[in-house]
PDB file of C-alpha atoms in Angstrom:
ATOM      1  CA  MET O   1    -101.368  71.570 -32.224  1.00 46.00           C
ATOM      2  CA  MET O   2    -104.927  72.905 -32.488  1.00 53.00           C
ATOM      3  CA  LYS O   3    -105.650  75.911 -34.598  1.00 53.00           C
ATOM      4  CA  SER O   4    -106.299  79.052 -32.601  1.00 52.00           C
ATOM      5  CA  PRO O   5    -108.276  80.978 -31.626  1.00 65.00           C
ATOM      6  CA  HIS O   6    -110.996  78.445 -30.938  1.00 89.00           C
ATOM      7  CA  VAL O   7    -113.319  77.478 -28.109  1.00 98.00           C
ATOM      8  CA  ILE O   8    -114.115  74.029 -26.724  1.00 98.00           C
ATOM      9  CA  PHE O   9    -117.648  73.184 -25.558  1.00 98.00           C
ATOM     10  CA  ILE O  10    -118.066  70.141 -23.275  1.00 99.00           C
ATOM     11  CA  MET O  11    -121.762  69.296 -23.027  1.00 98.00           C
ATOM     12  CA  GLY O  12    -123.958  66.420 -21.928  1.00 98.00           C
ATOM     13  CA  PRO O  13    -126.292  65.137 -19.221  1.00 97.00           C
ATOM     14  CA  THR O  14    -125.534  65.234 -15.526  1.00 97.00           C
ATOM     15  CA  ALA O  15    -123.116  62.727 -13.963  1.00 97.00           C
ATOM     16  CA  THR O  16    -121.189  61.914 -17.137  1.00 98.00           C
ATOM     17  CA  GLY O  17    -117.745  63.207 -16.183  1.00 97.00           C
ATOM     18  CA  LYS O  18    -117.832  66.571 -17.937  1.00 98.00           C
ATOM     19  CA  THR O  19    -115.796  68.244 -15.199  1.00 97.00           C
ATOM     20  CA  ASP O  20    -113.323  65.338 -15.206  1.00 97.00           C
ATOM     21  CA  LEU O  21    -112.827  65.819 -18.943  1.00 98.00           C
ATOM     22  CA  ALA O  22    -112.331  69.573 -18.528  1.00 98.00           C
ATOM     23  CA  LEU O  23    -109.665  68.911 -15.889  1.00 97.00           C
ATOM     24  CA  TYR O  24    -108.004  66.316 -18.135  1.00 98.00           C
ATOM     25  CA  LEU O  25    -107.870  68.780 -21.025  1.00 97.00           C
ATOM     26  CA  HIS O  26    -106.574  71.493 -18.695  1.00 97.00           C
ATOM     27  CA  GLU O  27    -103.651  69.215 -17.800  1.00 96.00           C
ATOM     28  CA  ASN O  28    -102.854  68.615 -21.467  1.00 96.00           C
ATOM     29  CA  ILE O  29    -103.764  71.901 -23.148  1.00 95.00           C
ATOM     30  CA  ASP O  30    -102.863  75.472 -22.205  1.00 96.00           C
ATOM     31  CA  SER O  31    -106.428  76.355 -21.291  1.00 97.00           C
ATOM     32  CA  GLU O  32    -108.793  77.938 -18.795  1.00 98.00           C
ATOM     33  CA  ILE O  33    -112.178  76.585 -17.748  1.00 99.00           C
ATOM     34  CA  ILE O  34    -115.503  78.422 -17.832  1.00 99.00           C
ATOM     35  CA  SER O  35    -118.445  76.818 -16.032  1.00 99.00           C
ATOM     36  CA  VAL O  36    -121.690  76.608 -18.012  1.00 99.00           C
ATOM     37  CA  ASP O  37    -123.897  75.518 -15.142  1.00 98.00           C
ATOM     38  CA  SER O  38    -126.928  77.347 -13.767  1.00 97.00           C
ATOM     39  CA  ALA O  39    -126.448  75.613 -10.384  1.00 98.00           C
ATOM     40  CA  MET O  40    -122.734  76.171  -9.804  1.00 98.00           C
ATOM     41  CA  ILE O  41    -123.192  79.940 -10.023  1.00 98.00           C
ATOM     42  CA  TYR O  42    -124.545  79.925  -6.456  1.00 98.00           C
ATOM     43  CA  LYS O  43    -122.446  80.382  -3.338  1.00 98.00           C
ATOM     44  CA  ASP O  44    -122.938  77.999  -0.377  1.00 98.00           C
ATOM     45  CA  MET O  45    -124.356  75.335  -2.704  1.00 99.00           C
ATOM     46  CA  ASN O  46    -121.416  73.026  -3.241  1.00 98.00           C
ATOM     47  CA  ILE O  47    -122.299  69.406  -2.542  1.00 99.00           C
ATOM     48  CA  GLY O  48    -125.629  69.172  -4.350  1.00 98.00           C
ATOM     49  CA  THR O  49    -124.285  70.946  -7.426  1.00 98.00           C
ATOM     50  CA  ALA O  50    -121.250  68.616  -7.652  1.00 98.00           C
ATOM     51  CA  LYS O  51    -119.066  71.709  -7.623  1.00 98.00           C
ATOM     52  CA  PRO O  52    -115.316  70.976  -7.877  1.00 96.00           C
ATOM     53  CA  ASP O  53    -113.706  71.117  -4.440  1.00 94.00           C
ATOM     54  CA  LYS O  54    -111.224  73.779  -3.338  1.00 93.00           C
ATOM     55  CA  GLU O  55    -108.232  71.566  -4.116  1.00 94.00           C
ATOM     56  CA  LEU O  56    -109.330  71.024  -7.713  1.00 94.00           C
ATOM     57  CA  LEU O  57    -110.253  74.679  -8.159  1.00 95.00           C
ATOM     58  CA  ALA O  58    -106.793  75.648  -6.933  1.00 94.00           C
ATOM     59  CA  LYS O  59    -105.243  73.481  -9.658  1.00 93.00           C
ATOM     60  CA  ALA O  60    -107.724  74.461 -12.348  1.00 96.00           C
ATOM     61  CA  PRO O  61    -109.723  77.621 -11.561  1.00 96.00           C
ATOM     62  CA  HIS O  62    -113.236  77.742 -13.009  1.00 98.00           C
ATOM     63  CA  ARG O  63    -114.761  81.028 -14.061  1.00 99.00           C
ATOM     64  CA  LEU O  64    -118.463  81.740 -13.406  1.00 99.00           C
ATOM     65  CA  ILE O  65    -118.607  79.601 -10.258  1.00 98.00           C
ATOM     66  CA  ASP O  66    -119.796  81.169  -6.967  1.00 98.00           C
ATOM     67  CA  ILE O  67    -120.857  84.420  -8.610  1.00 98.00           C
ATOM     68  CA  ARG O  68    -124.357  84.750  -7.117  1.00 98.00           C
ATOM     69  CA  ASN O  69    -126.005  84.535  -3.719  1.00 98.00           C
ATOM     70  CA  PRO O  70    -128.826  81.918  -3.707  1.00 98.00           C
ATOM     71  CA  LEU O  71    -131.234  84.825  -3.239  1.00 96.00           C
ATOM     72  CA  GLU O  72    -130.276  86.293  -6.619  1.00 94.00           C
ATOM     73  CA  SER O  73    -131.321  85.390 -10.140  1.00 87.00           C
ATOM     74  CA  TYR O  74    -129.087  84.968 -13.181  1.00 90.00           C
ATOM     75  CA  SER O  75    -130.315  84.944 -16.757  1.00 87.00           C
ATOM     76  CA  ALA O  76    -129.016  83.364 -19.936  1.00 88.00           C
ATOM     77  CA  ALA O  77    -128.362  86.880 -21.232  1.00 86.00           C
ATOM     78  CA  GLN O  78    -126.199  87.661 -18.200  1.00 92.00           C
ATOM     79  CA  PHE O  79    -124.320  84.418 -18.711  1.00 96.00           C
ATOM     80  CA  ARG O  80    -123.722  85.274 -22.361  1.00 94.00           C
ATOM     81  CA  ASP O  81    -122.204  88.636 -21.459  1.00 94.00           C
ATOM     82  CA  ASP O  82    -120.039  87.171 -18.697  1.00 98.00           C
ATOM     83  CA  ALA O  83    -118.883  84.231 -20.806  1.00 98.00           C
ATOM     84  CA  ASN O  84    -118.019  86.409 -23.800  1.00 96.00           C
ATOM     85  CA  LEU O  85    -115.875  88.625 -21.575  1.00 98.00           C
ATOM     86  CA  ALA O  86    -114.133  85.590 -20.041  1.00 98.00           C
ATOM     87  CA  ILE O  87    -113.470  84.084 -23.472  1.00 98.00           C
ATOM     88  CA  LYS O  88    -111.868  87.302 -24.704  1.00 97.00           C
ATOM     89  CA  GLU O  89    -109.650  87.480 -21.618  1.00 98.00           C
ATOM     90  CA  ILE O  90    -108.534  83.856 -22.004  1.00 98.00           C
ATOM     91  CA  LEU O  91    -107.817  84.175 -25.721  1.00 96.00           C
ATOM     92  CA  ALA O  92    -105.811  87.337 -25.018  1.00 96.00           C
ATOM     93  CA  LYS O  93    -103.455  85.094 -23.021  1.00 96.00           C
ATOM     94  CA  ASN O  94    -103.153  82.739 -26.021  1.00 95.00           C
ATOM     95  CA  ARG O  95    -104.977  80.053 -24.071  1.00 96.00           C
ATOM     96  CA  THR O  96    -107.944  77.908 -25.069  1.00 97.00           C
ATOM     97  CA  PRO O  97    -111.305  78.557 -23.381  1.00 98.00           C
ATOM     98  CA  VAL O  98    -112.916  75.285 -22.284  1.00 99.00           C
ATOM     99  CA  LEU O  99    -116.600  75.753 -21.509  1.00 99.00           C
ATOM    100  CA  VAL O 100    -118.115  72.884 -19.541  1.00 99.00           C
ATOM    101  CA  GLY O 101    -121.553  72.238 -18.089  1.00 98.00           C
ATOM    102  CA  GLY O 102    -125.032  70.883 -18.535  1.00 97.00           C
ATOM    103  CA  THR O 103    -127.078  74.049 -19.026  1.00 95.00           C
ATOM    104  CA  GLY O 104    -127.990  73.844 -22.693  1.00 93.00           C
ATOM    105  CA  LEU O 105    -129.735  77.208 -22.762  1.00 89.00           C
ATOM    106  CA  TYR O 106    -126.507  78.931 -21.729  1.00 94.00           C
ATOM    107  CA  PHE O 107    -124.556  77.247 -24.521  1.00 95.00           C
ATOM    108  CA  ARG O 108    -127.261  78.130 -27.047  1.00 90.00           C
ATOM    109  CA  ALA O 109    -127.432  81.739 -25.884  1.00 90.00           C
ATOM    110  CA  LEU O 110    -123.675  82.077 -26.272  1.00 93.00           C
ATOM    111  CA  GLU O 111    -123.492  80.459 -29.689  1.00 92.00           C
ATOM    112  CA  GLN O 112    -126.682  81.826 -31.258  1.00 86.00           C
ATOM    113  CA  GLY O 113    -127.500  84.957 -29.291  1.00 83.00           C
ATOM    114  CA  LEU O 114    -130.764  85.994 -27.659  1.00 77.00           C
ATOM    115  CA  ALA O 115    -133.699  88.034 -28.878  1.00 73.00           C
ATOM    116  CA  ASP O 116    -135.387  90.727 -26.811  1.00 75.00           C
ATOM    117  CA  LEU O 117    -138.366  89.424 -24.820  1.00 80.00           C
ATOM    118  CA  PRO O 118    -141.494  91.382 -23.814  1.00 84.00           C
ATOM    119  CA  GLU O 119    -141.839  93.019 -20.423  1.00 84.00           C
ATOM    120  CA  ALA O 120    -143.999  91.328 -17.807  1.00 81.00           C
ATOM    121  CA  ASN O 121    -147.762  91.753 -18.149  1.00 89.00           C
ATOM    122  CA  TYR O 122    -149.200  91.466 -14.657  1.00 86.00           C
ATOM    123  CA  SER O 123    -152.834  91.065 -15.698  1.00 89.00           C
ATOM    124  CA  ILE O 124    -151.887  88.078 -17.859  1.00 93.00           C
ATOM    125  CA  ARG O 125    -149.749  86.691 -15.034  1.00 91.00           C
ATOM    126  CA  ALA O 126    -152.676  87.001 -12.629  1.00 91.00           C
ATOM    127  CA  ARG O 127    -154.914  85.101 -15.044  1.00 93.00           C
ATOM    128  CA  ILE O 128    -152.323  82.337 -15.440  1.00 95.00           C
ATOM    129  CA  GLU O 129    -151.986  82.085 -11.652  1.00 91.00           C
ATOM    130  CA  ALA O 130    -155.781  81.825 -11.358  1.00 92.00           C
ATOM    131  CA  ASP O 131    -155.743  78.970 -13.876  1.00 94.00           C
ATOM    132  CA  ALA O 132    -153.004  77.286 -11.853  1.00 92.00           C
ATOM    133  CA  ASP O 133    -154.995  77.664  -8.625  1.00 92.00           C
ATOM    134  CA  ALA O 134    -157.972  76.037 -10.327  1.00 93.00           C
ATOM    135  CA  ASP O 135    -156.271  73.302 -12.356  1.00 93.00           C
ATOM    136  CA  GLY O 136    -152.734  72.953 -10.981  1.00 93.00           C
ATOM    137  CA  TRP O 137    -149.345  73.778 -12.506  1.00 94.00           C
ATOM    138  CA  ASN O 138    -149.117  70.254 -13.955  1.00 93.00           C
ATOM    139  CA  THR O 139    -152.090  71.059 -16.170  1.00 95.00           C
ATOM    140  CA  LEU O 140    -150.493  74.321 -17.276  1.00 96.00           C
ATOM    141  CA  HIS O 141    -147.273  72.458 -18.036  1.00 96.00           C
ATOM    142  CA  LYS O 142    -149.298  70.160 -20.320  1.00 95.00           C
ATOM    143  CA  ARG O 143    -150.770  73.261 -21.979  1.00 96.00           C
ATOM    144  CA  LEU O 144    -147.253  74.583 -22.529  1.00 97.00           C
ATOM    145  CA  LYS O 145    -146.208  71.242 -24.032  1.00 95.00           C
ATOM    146  CA  ILE O 146    -148.851  71.704 -26.735  1.00 96.00           C
ATOM    147  CA  ILE O 147    -147.894  75.341 -27.398  1.00 96.00           C
ATOM    148  CA  ASP O 148    -144.105  75.117 -27.054  1.00 95.00           C
ATOM    149  CA  PRO O 149    -142.859  71.519 -26.632  1.00 93.00           C
ATOM    150  CA  ASP O 150    -139.207  72.601 -26.602  1.00 89.00           C
ATOM    151  CA  ALA O 151    -139.816  74.939 -23.664  1.00 91.00           C
ATOM    152  CA  ALA O 152    -141.850  72.270 -21.866  1.00 92.00           C
ATOM    153  CA  ASN O 153    -138.948  69.842 -22.228  1.00 88.00           C
ATOM    154  CA  ARG O 154    -136.583  72.424 -20.710  1.00 84.00           C
ATOM    155  CA  ILE O 155    -138.890  73.394 -17.851  1.00 89.00           C
ATOM    156  CA  ASN O 156    -139.712  71.067 -14.976  1.00 82.00           C
ATOM    157  CA  GLU O 157    -143.430  70.624 -14.338  1.00 85.00           C
ATOM    158  CA  ASN O 158    -142.915  71.955 -10.794  1.00 80.00           C
ATOM    159  CA  ASP O 159    -141.192  75.146 -11.968  1.00 84.00           C
ATOM    160  CA  SER O 160    -144.216  77.428 -11.766  1.00 88.00           C
ATOM    161  CA  GLN O 161    -142.279  80.645 -12.401  1.00 84.00           C
ATOM    162  CA  ARG O 162    -140.834  79.506 -15.726  1.00 88.00           C
ATOM    163  CA  ILE O 163    -144.083  77.850 -16.847  1.00 95.00           C
ATOM    164  CA  GLN O 164    -145.882  81.108 -16.152  1.00 94.00           C
ATOM    165  CA  ARG O 165    -143.308  83.144 -18.079  1.00 93.00           C
ATOM    166  CA  ALA O 166    -143.445  80.864 -21.130  1.00 95.00           C
ATOM    167  CA  LEU O 167    -147.251  81.021 -21.252  1.00 97.00           C
ATOM    168  CA  GLU O 168    -147.195  84.777 -20.613  1.00 94.00           C
ATOM    169  CA  VAL O 169    -144.803  85.409 -23.509  1.00 93.00           C
ATOM    170  CA  TYR O 170    -147.019  83.365 -25.826  1.00 95.00           C
ATOM    171  CA  GLU O 171    -150.142  85.301 -24.815  1.00 94.00           C
ATOM    172  CA  ILE O 172    -148.407  88.666 -25.249  1.00 93.00           C
ATOM    173  CA  THR O 173    -146.730  87.974 -28.590  1.00 91.00           C
ATOM    174  CA  GLY O 174    -148.542  85.022 -30.132  1.00 93.00           C
ATOM    175  CA  LYS O 175    -145.109  83.420 -30.525  1.00 91.00           C
ATOM    176  CA  THR O 176    -143.450  80.718 -28.474  1.00 93.00           C
ATOM    177  CA  LEU O 177    -140.722  81.523 -25.985  1.00 90.00           C
ATOM    178  CA  THR O 178    -138.378  79.155 -27.815  1.00 86.00           C
ATOM    179  CA  SER O 179    -138.886  80.857 -31.179  1.00 86.00           C
ATOM    180  CA  LEU O 180    -138.328  84.297 -29.657  1.00 84.00           C
ATOM    181  CA  ILE O 181    -135.245  83.310 -27.695  1.00 76.00           C
ATOM    182  CA  PHE O 182    -133.475  82.135 -30.815  1.00 70.00           C
ATOM    183  CA  ALA O 183    -135.250  84.307 -33.407  1.00 68.00           C
ATOM    184  CA  GLU O 184    -132.317  86.574 -34.085  1.00 58.00           C
ATOM    185  CA  ARG O 185    -128.595  86.323 -33.665  1.00 56.00           C
ATOM    186  CA  LYS O 186    -127.516  89.686 -32.360  1.00 59.00           C
ATOM    187  CA  GLU O 187    -123.863  88.915 -33.012  1.00 67.00           C
ATOM    188  CA  PRO O 188    -122.560  85.709 -34.559  1.00 72.00           C
ATOM    189  CA  PHE O 189    -120.204  83.818 -32.260  1.00 88.00           C
ATOM    190  CA  PRO O 190    -116.825  84.962 -33.594  1.00 91.00           C
ATOM    191  CA  TYR O 191    -114.741  81.859 -32.868  1.00 94.00           C
ATOM    192  CA  PRO O 192    -114.719  78.322 -34.227  1.00 95.00           C
ATOM    193  CA  ILE O 193    -116.165  75.812 -31.780  1.00 96.00           C
ATOM    194  CA  LYS O 194    -115.071  72.264 -31.072  1.00 97.00           C
ATOM    195  CA  LYS O 195    -118.213  70.771 -29.559  1.00 97.00           C
ATOM    196  CA  ILE O 196    -117.952  67.603 -27.452  1.00 98.00           C
ATOM    197  CA  ILE O 197    -120.981  65.774 -26.046  1.00 98.00           C
ATOM    198  CA  LEU O 198    -120.548  63.115 -23.365  1.00 98.00           C
ATOM    199  CA  SER O 199    -123.498  60.721 -23.428  1.00 97.00           C
ATOM    200  CA  PRO O 200    -123.493  57.122 -22.135  1.00 96.00           C
ATOM    201  CA  LYS O 201    -124.750  54.463 -24.532  1.00 94.00           C
ATOM    202  CA  ASP O 202    -125.915  52.237 -21.663  1.00 95.00           C
ATOM    203  CA  ARG O 203    -128.667  54.018 -19.735  1.00 94.00           C
ATOM    204  CA  SER O 204    -128.553  51.550 -16.842  1.00 96.00           C
ATOM    205  CA  VAL O 205    -124.862  52.275 -16.295  1.00 96.00           C
ATOM    206  CA  HIS O 206    -125.645  55.982 -16.239  1.00 97.00           C
ATOM    207  CA  HIS O 207    -128.461  55.461 -13.741  1.00 97.00           C
ATOM    208  CA  ASP O 208    -126.026  53.563 -11.504  1.00 98.00           C
ATOM    209  CA  ARG O 209    -123.575  56.458 -11.784  1.00 97.00           C
ATOM    210  CA  VAL O 210    -126.308  58.938 -10.852  1.00 98.00           C
ATOM    211  CA  LYS O 211    -127.259  56.865  -7.801  1.00 98.00           C
ATOM    212  CA  HIS O 212    -123.656  56.418  -6.688  1.00 98.00           C
ATOM    213  CA  ARG O 213    -122.952  60.135  -6.975  1.00 98.00           C
ATOM    214  CA  PHE O 214    -126.056  61.012  -4.973  1.00 98.00           C
ATOM    215  CA  LEU O 215    -125.128  58.563  -2.217  1.00 98.00           C
ATOM    216  CA  GLU O 216    -121.687  60.168  -2.063  1.00 98.00           C
ATOM    217  CA  MET O 217    -123.356  63.583  -1.778  1.00 99.00           C
ATOM    218  CA  LEU O 218    -125.379  62.335   1.179  1.00 99.00           C
ATOM    219  CA  LYS O 219    -122.225  61.007   2.860  1.00 99.00           C
ATOM    220  CA  SER O 220    -120.571  64.384   2.292  1.00 98.00           C
ATOM    221  CA  GLY O 221    -123.333  66.226   4.157  1.00 99.00           C
ATOM    222  CA  PHE O 222    -125.778  67.275   1.441  1.00 99.00           C
ATOM    223  CA  VAL O 223    -128.777  67.333   3.797  1.00 99.00           C
ATOM    224  CA  ASP O 224    -126.851  69.557   6.215  1.00 99.00           C
ATOM    225  CA  GLU O 225    -125.971  71.876   3.327  1.00 99.00           C
ATOM    226  CA  VAL O 226    -129.629  72.243   2.375  1.00 99.00           C
ATOM    227  CA  GLU O 227    -130.655  72.645   6.012  1.00 99.00           C
ATOM    228  CA  ALA O 228    -128.314  75.627   6.369  1.00 99.00           C
ATOM    229  CA  LEU O 229    -130.073  77.224   3.398  1.00 99.00           C
ATOM    230  CA  TYR O 230    -133.486  76.155   4.716  1.00 98.00           C
ATOM    231  CA  ARG O 231    -132.851  77.996   7.978  1.00 98.00           C
ATOM    232  CA  ARG O 232    -132.141  81.259   6.166  1.00 97.00           C
ATOM    233  CA  SER O 233    -135.157  83.532   6.475  1.00 96.00           C
ATOM    234  CA  ASP O 234    -134.616  85.057   3.033  1.00 96.00           C
ATOM    235  CA  LEU O 235    -134.774  81.834   0.975  1.00 96.00           C
ATOM    236  CA  SER O 236    -137.805  79.877  -0.232  1.00 94.00           C
ATOM    237  CA  LEU O 237    -138.878  77.401  -2.893  1.00 92.00           C
ATOM    238  CA  ASN O 238    -139.995  80.354  -5.032  1.00 84.00           C
ATOM    239  CA  LEU O 239    -136.337  81.036  -5.887  1.00 90.00           C
ATOM    240  CA  PRO O 240    -134.592  79.348  -8.841  1.00 89.00           C
ATOM    241  CA  SER O 241    -131.706  78.282  -6.592  1.00 95.00           C
ATOM    242  CA  MET O 242    -133.946  76.369  -4.200  1.00 95.00           C
ATOM    243  CA  ARG O 243    -135.871  74.696  -7.026  1.00 92.00           C
ATOM    244  CA  LEU O 244    -132.757  72.976  -8.322  1.00 95.00           C
ATOM    245  CA  VAL O 245    -132.875  69.193  -8.496  1.00 96.00           C
ATOM    246  CA  GLY O 246    -131.890  67.754  -5.130  1.00 98.00           C
ATOM    247  CA  TYR O 247    -132.314  70.962  -3.181  1.00 98.00           C
ATOM    248  CA  ARG O 248    -136.054  71.084  -3.785  1.00 96.00           C
ATOM    249  CA  GLN O 249    -136.583  67.477  -2.690  1.00 98.00           C
ATOM    250  CA  VAL O 250    -134.463  67.842   0.473  1.00 99.00           C
ATOM    251  CA  TRP O 251    -136.336  71.063   1.275  1.00 98.00           C
ATOM    252  CA  HIS O 252    -139.615  69.102   1.149  1.00 98.00           C
ATOM    253  CA  TYR O 253    -138.035  66.502   3.450  1.00 98.00           C
ATOM    254  CA  LEU O 254    -137.067  69.214   5.929  1.00 98.00           C
ATOM    255  CA  ASP O 255    -140.638  70.498   5.701  1.00 98.00           C
ATOM    256  CA  GLU O 256    -141.695  66.951   6.721  1.00 98.00           C
ATOM    257  CA  GLU O 257    -143.612  66.475   3.476  1.00 98.00           C
ATOM    258  CA  CYS O 258    -141.850  63.151   2.894  1.00 98.00           C
ATOM    259  CA  ASN O 259    -139.622  60.757   4.788  1.00 98.00           C
ATOM    260  CA  TYR O 260    -135.908  60.238   4.169  1.00 98.00           C
ATOM    261  CA  GLU O 261    -136.323  57.201   1.921  1.00 98.00           C
ATOM    262  CA  GLU O 262    -138.970  58.941  -0.170  1.00 98.00           C
ATOM    263  CA  MET O 263    -136.771  62.026  -0.477  1.00 99.00           C
ATOM    264  CA  CYS O 264    -133.874  59.943  -1.800  1.00 99.00           C
ATOM    265  CA  ASN O 265    -136.145  58.279  -4.331  1.00 98.00           C
ATOM    266  CA  TYR O 266    -137.574  61.631  -5.456  1.00 98.00           C
ATOM    267  CA  VAL O 267    -134.071  63.027  -5.991  1.00 98.00           C
ATOM    268  CA  LEU O 268    -133.039  60.045  -8.118  1.00 98.00           C
ATOM    269  CA  ILE O 269    -136.213  60.248 -10.211  1.00 97.00           C
ATOM    270  CA  ALA O 270    -135.790  64.004 -10.729  1.00 95.00           C
ATOM    271  CA  THR O 271    -132.118  63.573 -11.644  1.00 97.00           C
ATOM    272  CA  ARG O 272    -132.920  60.913 -14.235  1.00 96.00           C
ATOM    273  CA  GLN O 273    -135.619  63.180 -15.677  1.00 93.00           C
ATOM    274  CA  LEU O 274    -133.120  66.042 -15.833  1.00 94.00           C
ATOM    275  CA  ALA O 275    -130.617  63.825 -17.643  1.00 95.00           C
ATOM    276  CA  LYS O 276    -133.278  62.810 -20.153  1.00 93.00           C
ATOM    277  CA  ARG O 277    -134.104  66.457 -20.890  1.00 90.00           C
ATOM    278  CA  GLN O 278    -130.419  67.270 -21.257  1.00 94.00           C
ATOM    279  CA  ILE O 279    -129.898  64.426 -23.739  1.00 94.00           C
ATOM    280  CA  THR O 280    -132.929  65.600 -25.727  1.00 91.00           C
ATOM    281  CA  TRP O 281    -131.425  69.089 -25.837  1.00 90.00           C
ATOM    282  CA  CYS O 282    -128.036  67.769 -26.946  1.00 94.00           C
ATOM    283  CA  ARG O 283    -129.626  65.921 -29.873  1.00 93.00           C
ATOM    284  CA  SER O 284    -130.541  69.301 -31.358  1.00 89.00           C
ATOM    285  CA  GLU O 285    -126.913  70.456 -31.277  1.00 91.00           C
ATOM    286  CA  GLY O 286    -125.165  70.599 -34.626  1.00 85.00           C
ATOM    287  CA  ASN O 287    -121.521  69.920 -35.458  1.00 91.00           C
ATOM    288  CA  ALA O 288    -120.922  67.949 -32.270  1.00 96.00           C
ATOM    289  CA  GLU O 289    -118.793  64.883 -31.642  1.00 97.00           C
ATOM    290  CA  TRP O 290    -120.414  62.339 -29.324  1.00 98.00           C
ATOM    291  CA  TYR O 291    -118.451  60.138 -26.927  1.00 98.00           C
ATOM    292  CA  ASP O 292    -119.389  57.503 -24.372  1.00 98.00           C
ATOM    293  CA  PRO O 293    -117.598  58.720 -21.221  1.00 97.00           C
ATOM    294  CA  TYR O 294    -117.589  55.214 -19.732  1.00 95.00           C
ATOM    295  CA  GLN O 295    -115.690  53.711 -22.641  1.00 95.00           C
ATOM    296  CA  ASN O 296    -112.034  52.990 -21.909  1.00 96.00           C
ATOM    297  CA  GLY O 297    -109.734  55.595 -23.412  1.00 97.00           C
ATOM    298  CA  ALA O 298    -112.528  58.062 -24.204  1.00 98.00           C
ATOM    299  CA  PHE O 299    -110.670  61.088 -22.840  1.00 98.00           C
ATOM    300  CA  SER O 300    -107.420  60.292 -24.646  1.00 97.00           C
ATOM    301  CA  GLU O 301    -109.386  59.803 -27.865  1.00 97.00           C
ATOM    302  CA  ILE O 302    -111.016  63.201 -27.401  1.00 98.00           C
ATOM    303  CA  LEU O 303    -107.634  64.846 -26.842  1.00 97.00           C
ATOM    304  CA  LYS O 304    -106.222  63.155 -29.934  1.00 95.00           C
ATOM    305  CA  ASN O 305    -109.161  64.302 -32.063  1.00 94.00           C
ATOM    306  CA  LEU O 306    -108.831  67.864 -30.779  1.00 93.00           C
ATOM    307  CA  HIS O 307    -105.297  67.974 -32.147  1.00 86.00           C
ATOM    308  CA  ASN O 308    -106.377  66.711 -35.569  1.00 78.00           C
TER     309      ASN O 308
END
């Protein structure tokens, strides 16, 4: 038996079977699952986020899924508060919290805490927007990569809102967003962590898995799901929910900015780029055990090692 209380983290890039592992552990350990995914928080966004279906959720409920309307935002600090509360509730039942997902910033915020960040400075924001109008957000993303390479790796070059915020914070404080986020640990994480990272050794196999999963999403009605969101008058590409990988590219397709084949290719490229950023993030994680999810017997080996 594992020593208690403790918390299990299941991390890794997209399309590596993290949810499958969480369900496997749930069947073999008295546990409850907490989602660590900045996409699965949104209601009405099920197919493109690879959210577990209703049947699976009935067998193994996930906390922190479907907690926000796509119109709303959700910060790492909010996640930390919600996750800490969920962990306490699960441990009070003498069960093991299993946290699973691909949002590295959420895991880091929970484990290391978050520092206070400066309030918005609208004159600086206006200047950054003027630079973007003149040179393009790609150029500003390159500027951010020089100033704060860790933030640039986390932030997609099309994510203008987050690029702007990272540059704004640097201009206000003279310090990088990354250094401020993790500058101080408000409260040390009070429980021992068993950290598991699923990362395929063969990149081509992973790319095939990514493609297969996306094709299955299309068969399941992913474009229709995005179209329902697209037709809402209150949603736009300025929102974090609509800038998620897959949703953004289908939105452009619905706007007739690309054809269907191009859209599919853009989604696959963006997903591979996301996976690369996630792997880079995972490499900075300490005290983690790495497993190839496509290796035979990987899950049973993980379970065995958890009991040791």
